[in-house]
Amino acid sequence: MILMMCVLLATAIASPAAAAVRIGEAGDAVAVIVVGDVESKGSHIAAADLQDVLKRITGAEFEIVEQTDDTDARTRIFVGGGGPVRAIASDIDFDGLARDEIVMKTVGRDLVLAGGGPRGTVYAVSTFFQDVLGCRWWAPGALTAPNDPDLAVEPLDVRYRPPFELRFVLSQIGGVPEARRWHRLSYDLSFDISPRGIPSRALRPDRYYADHPEYFAYLREDGSEDREGTYLFLRKQWKHNAIHEPKPNSYNKWVEVLDRTRRAYNQFCPNSAGARRVITDAVLEELEKNRSAGALPEIVWVAQGHANFMCQCDACEAMRGREGSDSSNWIRMVNAVAAEVAPKFPTVKVGTFAFLHTEAPPATLEPADNVLIYHMLHETNRLDPVTTYPFHADAMRKWARIGTVYVWDYDANYRNYYQPYPNYFVSGQNVKYFHEVGVDGIMVQGGFGKAADLAAMRTWVTAQMMWNPKRDPRTLMIEFLNGYYGAAGPYLMEYIETMVDAAHRKKGLWLGSYAFTTKDWATVRDMNAATRLFNEAAAAVRADRILAQRVWLARKSIDLSWLDRYDEFRNAAREQGLPFLGPANPSKIVDAVAPFRTSWGHWHIGKPFSAYFDEIREKFPPQP
Ligand SMILES: [Zn+2]
């Protein structure tokens, strides 16, 4: 019999006299799975998952049925809160369950696993696997489950609602449907993560720029030809485009408008009534179209472009001066759009970004109830949690106090997913802070590619924290490393600490997301230490083919980092009188990854591993 593994949730065990619910007996199924919501796809998917996992634990085949009655002698496991379960569990307010809220409850000899729409039932079953049965799903193809032919569960009465309504990991693993179910990620909140959204589609320069330059951002200062978002930079770029873009093009005409009006179409002026009208009409039209197609989104984006264009017209500057942040201009504009959206589309939120010049909230102006703030931690140093950086932490606390806030956090190096990225403790600690200040949803942009730096661990820990931010990220990391890498786990934890210490030893390190190599922080001494730890990790699991393979893959971060700076490390070791533990024959490292040239996916944002492979192959050709 399996007892509750972790009492993580607000669990109230029913009276101790109540009997355990029997599921398996000597490898036979003594329970039947009943699909509670026949109409719900999630209910069917969850029932199939339950069938697989129960078979894995007990060895028995469990039947899935859509109907049953009281005369069935078997335990009934209801998956979803529709149909017959309402009669037997009349004290559960199924219709009152919030989005993603779950119920796990034993009722006599039966068990109910259900949740609020659209995927709460999937999350209830996943939580049952993890918290009650003690299963762990680490990564695709890596499930740890107990073996118990006599499976039974103690009386249960759990109701839990995760504090974040958006829990999204944008990573290779986060995109796998099985991962989304096990990790309880919400992937039903449709949102367009392209930075601009409707305004840039609606305010097309060919349509509006020449006739209505006043719709667009005014550039009072000249800036410089090297500074993005300034008048001189733009002028140079457009003059260049006039010559180099396919002809005919409009750049010469646009340079003329720019010179005459100092307005740039790259951003609109948030105080322009004309621009606001065009944007509002486009938003309403798009939502109407979506509604007719039966696909009304929950969020519609009215957000700035990525570049740092900030309107310097008199109205924008005055508002910014009064409110202390350019976000005031945006909130006023977005509130106006939202006021027209609310009566027609009461379920839709108008989303806008808090980042770059709009990151700090206004002093007094507040977002309307149907406005969503997406706070992007784009400009933070990723070396430490956001609490280390008061500007960002304070901005978030205040936004969360005055409005609905989602956070877009970053947890990878986008120029090289494979090299060690020494921020391992940051994402989990950030989630804790997001919870503390009352953030409503989280999107974490992680790594892609098969050998991305400890990506399975990062995704697992972040997902566990997003479901229940009261947990401790370090404890979760240790659990993952021991569970997924077996006896190599403690060495990998030491490796992680070594990398994090190395980065912190480097005075004033700015850990951004766009470094091609480890040159800003890793020394040959650190690389030697990491290599020793991977040697010990490999030795610890030598006898287990699967664990050895996982350690081999994790080690690619270090193997490839040696190659990235091979001569530099060799020289440094010689000069400092240190051993050189990098590969004696670097071509062999390249040979070892050659079979994966086209199958490892990405290496760099938008670039395949093959591009990187070809570079290192050229540098270290095959040895005869
Ligand atoms: Zn303006």
CSV table of C-alpha atoms and ligand atoms in Angstrom, one decimal, residues 269 311 313 316, ligand 1:
chain,number,residue,atom,x,y,z
A,269,CYS,CA,2.3,58.1,-30.3
A,311,CYS,CA,7.5,59.3,-28.2
A,313,CYS,CA,6.0,64.9,-28.2
A,316,CYS,CA,3.8,62.4,-24.0
B,1,ZN,ZN,3.5,61.4,-28.2
